[in-house]
mmCIF file of C-alpha atoms and ligand atoms in Angstrom:
data_model
loop_
_atom_site.group_PDB
_atom_site.id
_atom_site.type_symbol
_atom_site.label_atom_id
_atom_site.label_comp_id
_atom_site.label_asym_id
_atom_site.label_seq_id
_atom_site.Cartn_x
_atom_site.Cartn_y
_atom_site.Cartn_z
ATOM 1 C CA MET A 216 113.137 114.493 71.068
ATOM 2 C CA ASN A 217 112.194 114.607 74.776
ATOM 3 C CA ILE A 218 110.984 111.249 76.002
ATOM 4 C CA ASN A 219 108.768 110.819 79.049
ATOM 5 C CA PHE A 220 109.843 108.114 81.543
ATOM 6 C CA SER A 221 106.352 106.754 82.226
ATOM 7 C CA ASN A 222 103.901 108.604 79.954
ATOM 8 C CA LEU A 223 101.202 109.346 82.547
ATOM 9 C CA GLN A 224 99.732 112.313 80.667
ATOM 10 C CA PHE A 225 99.373 110.300 77.484
ATOM 11 C CA GLN A 226 97.759 107.497 79.484
ATOM 12 C CA TYR A 227 95.181 109.864 81.002
ATOM 13 C CA GLN A 228 94.331 111.280 77.535
ATOM 14 C CA LYS A 229 93.758 107.744 76.229
ATOM 15 C CA TYR A 230 91.303 106.751 78.994
ATOM 16 C CA LYS A 231 90.050 110.276 79.769
ATOM 17 C CA SER A 232 86.352 109.836 78.979
ATOM 18 C CA ASP A 233 85.951 106.744 81.210
ATOM 19 C CA ILE A 234 88.133 108.157 83.996
ATOM 20 C CA ASP A 235 86.332 111.518 83.987
ATOM 21 C CA ALA A 236 82.900 109.867 83.977
ATOM 22 C CA ASN A 237 83.847 107.559 86.851
ATOM 23 C CA ILE A 238 85.280 110.403 88.951
ATOM 24 C CA GLN A 239 82.235 112.581 88.198
ATOM 25 C CA ALA A 240 79.949 109.781 89.424
ATOM 26 C CA VAL A 241 81.800 109.722 92.758
ATOM 27 C CA LEU A 242 81.572 113.522 93.026
ATOM 28 C CA ASP A 243 77.843 113.388 92.266
ATOM 29 C CA LYS A 244 77.287 110.764 94.959
ATOM 30 C CA SER A 245 79.876 112.300 97.333
ATOM 31 C CA ASN A 246 80.670 108.794 98.579
ATOM 32 C CA TYR A 247 84.366 109.556 99.028
ATOM 33 C CA ILE A 248 85.138 106.861 101.603
ATOM 34 C CA ALA A 249 84.115 103.196 101.187
ATOM 35 C CA GLY A 250 81.874 103.968 98.212
ATOM 36 C CA GLU A 251 80.436 101.205 96.054
ATOM 37 C CA GLU A 252 83.327 101.693 93.567
ATOM 38 C CA VAL A 253 85.733 100.265 96.169
ATOM 39 C CA ASN A 254 83.653 97.123 96.511
ATOM 40 C CA ASN A 255 83.208 96.849 92.718
ATOM 41 C CA LEU A 256 86.961 97.203 92.198
ATOM 42 C CA GLU A 257 87.718 94.480 94.751
ATOM 43 C CA ARG A 258 85.425 92.019 92.950
ATOM 44 C CA GLU A 259 87.099 92.925 89.612
ATOM 45 C CA LEU A 260 90.567 92.445 91.135
ATOM 46 C CA GLU A 261 89.536 89.021 92.442
ATOM 47 C CA GLY A 262 88.398 88.070 88.930
ATOM 48 C CA PHE A 263 91.615 89.337 87.366
ATOM 49 C CA THR A 264 94.020 87.679 89.811
ATOM 50 C CA GLY A 265 92.100 84.487 90.585
ATOM 51 C CA VAL A 266 92.489 85.155 94.336
ATOM 52 C CA LYS A 267 89.583 84.604 96.744
ATOM 53 C CA HIS A 268 89.975 87.954 98.539
ATOM 54 C CA ALA A 269 91.249 91.274 97.183
ATOM 55 C CA ILE A 270 91.244 94.002 99.831
ATOM 56 C CA THR A 271 92.164 97.466 98.615
ATOM 57 C CA CYS A 272 94.080 99.851 100.853
ATOM 58 C CA SER A 273 95.850 103.186 101.014
ATOM 59 C CA SER A 274 99.268 102.220 99.548
ATOM 60 C CA GLY A 275 101.667 99.377 98.811
ATOM 61 C CA THR A 276 103.480 100.172 102.054
ATOM 62 C CA ASP A 277 100.257 99.935 104.080
ATOM 63 C CA ALA A 278 99.442 96.694 102.237
ATOM 64 C CA LEU A 279 102.658 95.208 103.677
ATOM 65 C CA LEU A 280 101.797 96.481 107.167
ATOM 66 C CA LEU A 281 98.279 95.032 106.917
ATOM 67 C CA ALA A 282 99.683 91.679 105.781
ATOM 68 C CA MET A 283 102.045 91.515 108.757
ATOM 69 C CA MET A 284 99.293 92.629 111.163
ATOM 70 C CA ALA A 285 97.060 89.836 109.864
ATOM 71 C CA LEU A 286 99.873 87.343 110.497
ATOM 72 C CA ASP A 287 100.300 88.732 114.029
ATOM 73 C CA ILE A 288 103.969 89.636 113.541
ATOM 74 C CA GLN A 289 105.382 90.695 116.916
ATOM 75 C CA PRO A 290 108.317 92.901 118.007
ATOM 76 C CA GLY A 291 111.553 90.940 117.696
ATOM 77 C CA ASP A 292 110.219 88.517 115.067
ATOM 78 C CA GLU A 293 112.564 88.105 112.117
ATOM 79 C CA ILE A 294 111.412 88.435 108.519
ATOM 80 C CA ILE A 295 113.759 87.451 105.735
ATOM 81 C CA THR A 296 113.813 89.693 102.687
ATOM 82 C CA THR A 297 116.022 91.071 99.939
ATOM 83 C CA PRO A 298 118.379 94.035 100.361
ATOM 84 C CA PHE A 299 117.847 94.964 96.696
ATOM 85 C CA THR A 300 114.424 96.595 96.729
ATOM 86 C CA PHE A 301 112.664 99.876 97.429
ATOM 87 C CA ILE A 302 112.974 100.983 101.060
ATOM 88 C CA ALA A 303 109.268 100.303 101.797
ATOM 89 C CA THR A 304 109.760 96.515 101.912
ATOM 90 C CA ALA A 305 112.154 96.529 104.873
ATOM 91 C CA GLU A 306 110.777 99.773 106.299
ATOM 92 C CA ALA A 307 107.387 98.112 106.807
ATOM 93 C CA ILE A 308 109.068 95.233 108.660
ATOM 94 C CA ALA A 309 110.915 97.711 110.887
ATOM 95 C CA LEU A 310 107.704 99.690 111.514
ATOM 96 C CA MET A 311 106.228 96.484 112.963
ATOM 97 C CA LYS A 312 109.269 96.444 115.321
ATOM 98 C CA ALA A 313 110.240 93.195 113.658
ATOM 99 C CA LYS A 314 113.767 92.663 112.305
ATOM 100 C CA PRO A 315 114.515 92.649 108.575
ATOM 101 C CA VAL A 316 117.054 89.889 107.860
ATOM 102 C CA PHE A 317 118.604 90.300 104.432
ATOM 103 C CA VAL A 318 119.584 87.528 102.021
ATOM 104 C CA ASP A 319 121.492 88.253 98.817
ATOM 105 C CA ILE A 320 119.920 88.161 95.356
ATOM 106 C CA GLU A 321 120.336 86.114 92.181
ATOM 107 C CA PRO A 322 122.548 87.973 89.687
ATOM 108 C CA ASP A 323 120.222 87.384 86.730
ATOM 109 C CA THR A 324 116.700 88.048 88.072
ATOM 110 C CA PHE A 325 117.763 90.473 90.876
ATOM 111 C CA ASN A 326 115.330 88.582 93.147
ATOM 112 C CA ILE A 327 116.090 86.946 96.514
ATOM 113 C CA ASN A 328 118.260 83.839 96.137
ATOM 114 C CA ALA A 329 116.267 80.907 97.514
ATOM 115 C CA ASN A 330 119.455 78.819 97.816
ATOM 116 C CA LEU A 331 120.698 81.178 100.547
ATOM 117 C CA LEU A 332 117.504 81.269 102.594
ATOM 118 C CA GLU A 333 118.067 78.341 104.948
ATOM 119 C CA ASP A 334 121.290 79.845 106.350
ATOM 120 C CA ALA A 335 119.338 82.957 107.450
ATOM 121 C CA ILE A 336 116.591 81.096 109.323
ATOM 122 C CA THR A 337 116.686 81.229 113.155
ATOM 123 C CA ASP A 338 114.172 80.292 115.834
ATOM 124 C CA LYS A 339 112.877 83.885 115.618
ATOM 125 C CA THR A 340 112.122 83.744 111.893
ATOM 126 C CA LYS A 341 108.396 84.100 111.230
ATOM 127 C CA ALA A 342 108.121 84.899 107.544
ATOM 128 C CA ILE A 343 109.858 85.288 104.192
ATOM 129 C CA MET A 344 109.063 88.405 102.167
ATOM 130 C CA PRO A 345 110.200 88.019 98.548
ATOM 131 C CA VAL A 346 109.826 91.011 96.235
ATOM 132 C CA SER A 347 108.861 90.573 92.578
ATOM 133 C CA LEU A 348 111.448 93.109 91.519
ATOM 134 C CA TYR A 349 110.929 95.096 88.298
ATOM 135 C CA GLY A 350 107.777 92.998 87.763
ATOM 136 C CA GLN A 351 109.071 89.408 87.780
ATOM 137 C CA PRO A 352 108.139 86.997 90.602
ATOM 138 C CA ALA A 353 110.944 85.383 92.600
ATOM 139 C CA ASP A 354 111.461 81.604 92.579
ATOM 140 C CA MET A 355 108.246 80.970 94.474
ATOM 141 C CA ASN A 356 108.273 77.137 94.396
ATOM 142 C CA ALA A 357 111.704 77.037 96.028
ATOM 143 C CA ILE A 358 110.742 79.741 98.542
ATOM 144 C CA GLN A 359 107.430 78.096 99.408
ATOM 145 C CA SER A 360 109.018 74.689 99.989
ATOM 146 C CA ILE A 361 111.544 76.187 102.436
ATOM 147 C CA ALA A 362 108.718 78.086 104.156
ATOM 148 C CA ASP A 363 106.735 74.848 104.468
ATOM 149 C CA LYS A 364 109.767 72.980 105.841
ATOM 150 C CA TYR A 365 110.338 75.567 108.607
ATOM 151 C CA ASN A 366 106.689 76.497 109.155
ATOM 152 C CA LEU A 367 107.152 80.094 107.987
ATOM 153 C CA LYS A 368 104.640 82.403 106.328
ATOM 154 C CA VAL A 369 105.237 83.925 102.893
ATOM 155 C CA ILE A 370 104.263 87.535 102.165
ATOM 156 C CA ILE A 371 104.907 88.622 98.585
ATOM 157 C CA ASP A 372 105.771 92.270 98.004
ATOM 158 C CA GLY A 373 104.189 92.508 94.572
ATOM 159 C CA ALA A 374 104.209 96.325 94.467
ATOM 160 C CA GLN A 375 105.889 96.222 91.031
ATOM 161 C CA SER A 376 104.321 93.094 89.596
ATOM 162 C CA PHE A 377 100.534 93.278 89.380
ATOM 163 C CA GLY A 378 99.474 90.839 86.649
ATOM 164 C CA SER A 379 102.768 88.949 86.454
ATOM 165 C CA THR A 380 102.693 85.157 86.574
ATOM 166 C CA TYR A 381 104.633 82.222 87.993
ATOM 167 C CA ASN A 382 103.748 78.793 86.546
ATOM 168 C CA GLY A 383 100.578 80.336 85.132
ATOM 169 C CA LYS A 384 99.279 81.836 88.396
ATOM 170 C CA THR A 385 99.330 85.568 89.102
ATOM 171 C CA ASP A 386 101.784 86.465 91.837
ATOM 172 C CA SER A 387 98.852 87.925 93.791
ATOM 173 C CA ASN A 388 97.665 84.298 94.061
ATOM 174 C CA LEU A 389 100.865 82.920 95.635
ATOM 175 C CA GLY A 390 102.204 82.831 99.195
ATOM 176 C CA ASP A 391 100.005 83.285 102.275
ATOM 177 C CA ILE A 392 99.400 86.944 101.531
ATOM 178 C CA SER A 393 100.446 88.992 98.505
ATOM 179 C CA THR A 394 100.379 92.765 98.111
ATOM 180 C CA THR A 395 100.549 95.356 95.382
ATOM 181 C CA SER A 396 100.859 99.107 94.925
ATOM 182 C CA PHE A 397 98.722 101.317 92.685
ATOM 183 C CA PHE A 398 101.192 104.236 92.875
ATOM 184 C CA PRO A 399 100.652 106.222 89.632
ATOM 185 C CA THR A 400 103.776 104.938 87.855
ATOM 186 C CA LYS A 401 103.230 101.290 88.786
ATOM 187 C CA PRO A 402 102.078 98.998 85.939
ATOM 188 C CA LEU A 403 98.465 99.429 87.128
ATOM 189 C CA GLY A 404 98.456 102.843 88.774
ATOM 190 C CA CYS A 405 95.745 105.074 90.202
ATOM 191 C CA TYR A 406 96.077 108.870 90.354
ATOM 192 C CA GLY A 407 97.246 109.155 93.937
ATOM 193 C CA ASP A 408 98.330 106.571 96.495
ATOM 194 C CA GLY A 409 96.734 103.150 96.602
ATOM 195 C CA GLY A 410 97.404 99.461 97.081
ATOM 196 C CA ALA A 411 95.845 96.065 97.684
ATOM 197 C CA VAL A 412 96.296 92.921 99.754
ATOM 198 C CA PHE A 413 95.412 89.496 98.334
ATOM 199 C CA THR A 414 94.815 86.227 100.162
ATOM 200 C CA ASN A 415 92.933 82.960 99.780
ATOM 201 C CA SER A 416 92.496 82.727 103.572
ATOM 202 C CA ASN A 417 89.101 83.777 104.978
ATOM 203 C CA GLU A 418 90.697 84.323 108.377
ATOM 204 C CA TYR A 419 93.408 86.695 107.130
ATOM 205 C CA ALA A 420 90.943 88.524 104.858
ATOM 206 C CA GLU A 421 88.586 89.219 107.729
ATOM 207 C CA LYS A 422 91.425 90.553 109.860
ATOM 208 C CA ILE A 423 92.891 92.706 107.057
ATOM 209 C CA LYS A 424 89.462 94.279 106.431
ATOM 210 C CA MET A 425 89.262 95.245 110.103
ATOM 211 C CA MET A 426 92.885 96.372 110.291
ATOM 212 C CA ARG A 427 92.502 98.818 107.394
ATOM 213 C CA ILE A 428 89.722 100.617 109.275
ATOM 214 C CA HIS A 429 91.187 101.084 112.764
ATOM 215 C CA GLY A 430 90.787 97.431 113.769
ATOM 216 C CA GLN A 431 87.028 97.957 113.704
ATOM 217 C CA SER A 432 84.686 94.945 113.819
ATOM 218 C CA LYS A 433 81.482 97.052 113.864
ATOM 219 C CA GLN A 434 81.140 100.811 113.842
ATOM 220 C CA TYR A 435 82.948 102.143 116.935
ATOM 221 C CA GLN A 436 83.779 98.593 118.114
ATOM 222 C CA HIS A 437 87.558 98.121 117.873
ATOM 223 C CA LYS A 438 88.884 94.592 118.156
ATOM 224 C CA TYR A 439 92.465 95.475 117.156
ATOM 225 C CA ILE A 440 94.824 98.433 116.910
ATOM 226 C CA GLY A 441 94.732 99.076 113.168
ATOM 227 C CA LEU A 442 95.378 101.741 110.537
ATOM 228 C CA CYS A 443 93.545 104.429 108.639
ATOM 229 C CA GLY A 444 94.352 102.366 105.567
ATOM 230 C CA ARG A 445 91.454 102.566 103.104
ATOM 231 C CA LEU A 446 91.603 103.242 99.366
ATOM 232 C CA ASP A 447 89.722 106.466 98.470
ATOM 233 C CA THR A 448 86.609 105.949 96.348
ATOM 234 C CA ILE A 449 87.964 108.350 93.684
ATOM 235 C CA GLN A 450 91.078 106.186 93.305
ATOM 236 C CA ALA A 451 88.893 103.086 92.996
ATOM 237 C CA ALA A 452 86.936 104.903 90.266
ATOM 238 C CA VAL A 453 90.165 105.602 88.342
ATOM 239 C CA LEU A 454 91.252 101.978 88.639
ATOM 240 C CA LEU A 455 87.828 100.721 87.516
ATOM 241 C CA ALA A 456 88.268 102.749 84.320
ATOM 242 C CA LYS A 457 91.790 101.428 83.713
ATOM 243 C CA LEU A 458 91.483 97.761 84.692
ATOM 244 C CA PRO A 459 89.518 96.666 81.569
ATOM 245 C CA HIS A 460 92.506 97.788 79.446
ATOM 246 C CA TYR A 461 95.155 96.210 81.644
ATOM 247 C CA THR A 462 95.432 92.810 79.948
ATOM 248 C CA GLN A 463 96.204 94.601 76.668
ATOM 249 C CA GLU A 464 98.633 96.936 78.467
ATOM 250 C CA LEU A 465 100.546 93.916 79.770
ATOM 251 C CA VAL A 466 100.773 92.566 76.208
ATOM 252 C CA ASP A 467 101.992 95.956 74.979
ATOM 253 C CA ARG A 468 104.580 96.266 77.776
ATOM 254 C CA GLN A 469 105.825 92.759 76.960
ATOM 255 C CA GLN A 470 106.194 93.779 73.302
ATOM 256 C CA VAL A 471 108.143 96.910 74.193
ATOM 257 C CA ALA A 472 110.422 94.866 76.474
ATOM 258 C CA GLN A 473 110.983 92.211 73.802
ATOM 259 C CA HIS A 474 111.861 94.911 71.299
ATOM 260 C CA TYR A 475 114.483 96.340 73.688
ATOM 261 C CA THR A 476 115.873 92.875 74.392
ATOM 262 C CA ASP A 477 116.151 91.946 70.700
ATOM 263 C CA ALA A 478 117.885 95.209 69.859
ATOM 264 C CA LEU A 479 120.148 95.682 72.886
ATOM 265 C CA SER A 480 121.452 92.265 73.897
ATOM 266 C CA ASP A 481 124.807 92.863 72.175
ATOM 267 C CA SER A 482 125.321 96.268 73.818
ATOM 268 C CA VAL A 483 124.202 95.908 77.440
ATOM 269 C CA GLN A 484 123.201 93.130 79.833
ATOM 270 C CA VAL A 485 119.456 92.782 79.222
ATOM 271 C CA PRO A 486 116.878 91.484 81.756
ATOM 272 C CA VAL A 487 116.422 87.727 82.198
ATOM 273 C CA ILE A 488 112.863 86.464 82.583
ATOM 274 C CA LYS A 489 112.703 82.789 83.599
ATOM 275 C CA SER A 490 110.701 80.511 81.300
ATOM 276 C CA ASN A 491 108.042 79.697 83.960
ATOM 277 C CA ARG A 492 107.329 83.374 84.653
ATOM 278 C CA SER A 493 106.043 86.555 83.065
ATOM 279 C CA SER A 494 106.914 90.079 84.116
ATOM 280 C CA ALA A 495 104.581 93.063 84.458
ATOM 281 C CA TRP A 496 107.595 95.139 83.356
ATOM 282 C CA ALA A 497 107.346 97.830 86.017
ATOM 283 C CA GLN A 498 110.896 98.568 84.927
ATOM 284 C CA TYR A 499 113.081 97.539 82.000
ATOM 285 C CA THR A 500 116.435 97.459 83.761
ATOM 286 C CA VAL A 501 119.784 96.773 82.108
ATOM 287 C CA ARG A 502 123.273 96.447 83.570
ATOM 288 C CA VAL A 503 126.013 98.730 82.266
ATOM 289 C CA ASP A 504 129.640 99.423 83.204
ATOM 290 C CA ASN A 505 130.004 103.208 83.060
ATOM 291 C CA ARG A 506 126.529 104.176 84.225
ATOM 292 C CA ASP A 507 127.103 107.837 85.113
ATOM 293 C CA THR A 508 128.612 108.705 81.731
ATOM 294 C CA LEU A 509 125.944 106.803 79.871
ATOM 295 C CA GLN A 510 123.088 108.379 81.837
ATOM 296 C CA ALA A 511 124.507 111.833 81.111
ATOM 297 C CA LYS A 512 124.813 111.068 77.397
ATOM 298 C CA LEU A 513 121.253 109.735 77.221
ATOM 299 C CA LYS A 514 119.947 112.743 79.127
ATOM 300 C CA ASP A 515 121.626 115.057 76.616
ATOM 301 C CA ASN A 516 119.695 113.225 73.920
ATOM 302 C CA GLY A 517 116.328 113.619 75.647
ATOM 303 C CA ILE A 518 116.257 110.116 77.169
ATOM 304 C CA PRO A 519 115.486 109.931 80.895
ATOM 305 C CA THR A 520 116.801 106.945 82.860
ATOM 306 C CA ALA A 521 116.542 105.927 86.518
ATOM 307 C CA VAL A 522 118.473 103.811 88.994
ATOM 308 C CA HIS A 523 116.443 101.249 90.936
ATOM 309 C CA TYR A 524 118.264 101.232 93.420
ATOM 310 C CA PRO A 525 121.596 102.999 93.988
ATOM 311 C CA VAL A 526 122.113 101.849 97.607
ATOM 312 C CA SER A 527 121.508 98.333 98.846
ATOM 313 C CA LEU A 528 119.242 98.454 101.907
ATOM 314 C CA HIS A 529 121.779 96.909 104.307
ATOM 315 C CA LEU A 530 123.964 99.992 103.671
ATOM 316 C CA GLN A 531 121.217 102.583 104.256
ATOM 317 C CA LYS A 532 121.733 104.810 107.265
ATOM 318 C CA CYS A 533 118.316 103.943 108.716
ATOM 319 C CA PHE A 534 119.394 100.278 108.942
ATOM 320 C CA GLN A 535 122.784 100.907 110.559
ATOM 321 C CA TYR A 536 121.390 99.408 113.772
ATOM 322 C CA LEU A 537 121.226 96.017 112.045
ATOM 323 C CA ASN A 538 125.062 96.023 111.929
ATOM 324 C CA TYR A 539 125.501 94.936 108.352
ATOM 325 C CA LYS A 540 128.595 96.116 106.472
ATOM 326 C CA GLN A 541 129.888 96.647 102.944
ATOM 327 C CA GLY A 542 130.615 93.249 101.381
ATOM 328 C CA ASP A 543 127.857 91.355 103.207
ATOM 329 C CA PHE A 544 125.690 91.065 100.076
ATOM 330 C CA PRO A 545 128.071 91.393 97.126
ATOM 331 C CA ILE A 546 125.599 90.557 94.362
ATOM 332 C CA SER A 547 123.191 93.215 95.566
ATOM 333 C CA GLU A 548 126.008 95.747 96.015
ATOM 334 C CA GLN A 549 127.306 95.149 92.495
ATOM 335 C CA ALA A 550 123.796 95.432 91.047
ATOM 336 C CA SER A 551 123.317 98.783 92.776
ATOM 337 C CA GLU A 552 126.362 100.097 90.894
ATOM 338 C CA GLU A 553 125.360 98.775 87.469
ATOM 339 C CA VAL A 554 121.574 98.861 87.020
ATOM 340 C CA MET A 555 119.867 101.448 84.858
ATOM 341 C CA SER A 556 116.160 101.517 83.960
ATOM 342 C CA LEU A 557 114.960 102.698 80.553
ATOM 343 C CA PRO A 558 111.631 104.374 79.771
ATOM 344 C CA ILE A 559 108.883 101.766 79.474
ATOM 345 C CA SER A 560 105.116 102.012 79.226
ATOM 346 C CA ALA A 561 102.358 100.556 77.117
ATOM 347 C CA LEU A 562 102.225 103.858 75.243
ATOM 348 C CA ILE A 563 105.852 104.459 74.284
ATOM 349 C CA THR A 564 105.969 105.025 70.517
ATOM 350 C CA ASP A 565 108.075 103.131 67.962
ATOM 351 C CA ILE A 566 109.927 106.341 67.139
ATOM 352 C CA GLU A 567 110.792 106.931 70.793
ATOM 353 C CA GLN A 568 111.951 103.349 71.229
ATOM 354 C CA LYS A 569 114.104 103.555 68.077
ATOM 355 C CA HIS A 570 115.714 106.740 69.397
ATOM 356 C CA ILE A 571 116.532 105.053 72.749
ATOM 357 C CA ILE A 572 117.844 101.911 71.071
ATOM 358 C CA SER A 573 120.068 103.765 68.604
ATOM 359 C CA ASN A 574 121.617 105.805 71.438
ATOM 360 C CA LEU A 575 122.272 102.723 73.532
ATOM 361 C CA ALA A 576 123.361 100.393 70.770
ATOM 362 C CA SER A 577 126.146 102.765 69.822
ATOM 363 C CA TYR A 578 127.448 103.321 73.340
HETATM 364 C C1 PLP B 129 109.097 96.930 95.968
HETATM 365 C C2 PLP B 129 108.174 97.966 96.536
HETATM 366 N N1 PLP B 129 107.577 97.725 97.712
HETATM 367 C C3 PLP B 129 106.714 98.596 98.255
HETATM 368 C C4 PLP B 129 106.437 99.793 97.631
HETATM 369 C C5 PLP B 129 105.528 100.764 98.313
HETATM 370 O O1 PLP B 129 104.409 101.109 97.578
HETATM 371 P P1 PLP B 129 103.683 102.520 97.845
HETATM 372 O O2 PLP B 129 104.524 103.588 97.289
HETATM 373 O O3 PLP B 129 102.362 102.364 97.162
HETATM 374 O O4 PLP B 129 103.513 102.634 99.333
HETATM 375 C C6 PLP B 129 107.025 100.096 96.403
HETATM 376 C C7 PLP B 129 106.739 101.378 95.712
HETATM 377 O O5 PLP B 129 107.532 101.939 95.023
HETATM 378 C C8 PLP B 129 107.931 99.156 95.836
HETATM 379 O O6 PLP B 129 108.529 99.398 94.671
#
């Protein structure tokens, strides 16, 4: 048996008629940029998330840049974030010429540890950027109350967590600005690059809409230096075909995750989802001792795995200038040696899951 890590071909076959029809409609109209599908998708995303403004854009990375531009982040400003995330989180901060300041993670959720935040705050700190890693929001009440106390903004990197909840609200509807990615393998993915920014603030929304189109207030009138940061109409058309199925996909992903957890909790350290939260299950990530050997054994049996992420960001070469060293964030460093993600999607079959479980349970 050869298992697929994220099942994108199967997914396309399932929604093919709607996706093809939607793409064909864009081709027929040739409205490739800023077509009506983009606007329709944004209204649908607002309905789904409960947020006042959903503004689509070119990627999850650009969504973070747009969020920081809207908050007027300046060179030298400090933004506190987690070292245990995909590079884009801290890369976007650095691209703004701001300084990423890392704070270690909780060992169970892998998310930023709110108890350590206050020690990292200085008079240059402007914002906290928690990441909803693997699909589960961070401890947003604790983070928000520290942000309120020190007058900081909160930008959520929700690239992996579209549709997840914290105390019943989607994580797009928390913080000052929240973002997501529609990269193809994300829980809600398009078929190219894409992303979105969410906010309940009219002021930020207006600025983000200008920033994603070269800071333009009216055609050829440029109020700000912005980005070429729009979502293509064809990608909006793909997402419009997939979004109606997404609530069911989240239920199916939850079921797959629960099945893993029930079957594997005696063999490996399974993910912990806090009782006031739900995960979008971008990844189902376990902790194991002898990861290399296990990955090789699983590969031999047709089971692909992945490591999210093998190097903590404070130890990446591109962040050497921040002068962090090995040992600064021990929980994150240990996680980077032990985590291993298993195949998960709404479309993984029972037979495939049984095969994965029997290989892992006997390890
Ligand atoms: C945590 C996190 N932030 C940001 C991004 C960037 O998203 P994109 O690839 O759409 O730019 C990703 C994508 O993998 C991510 O996982």
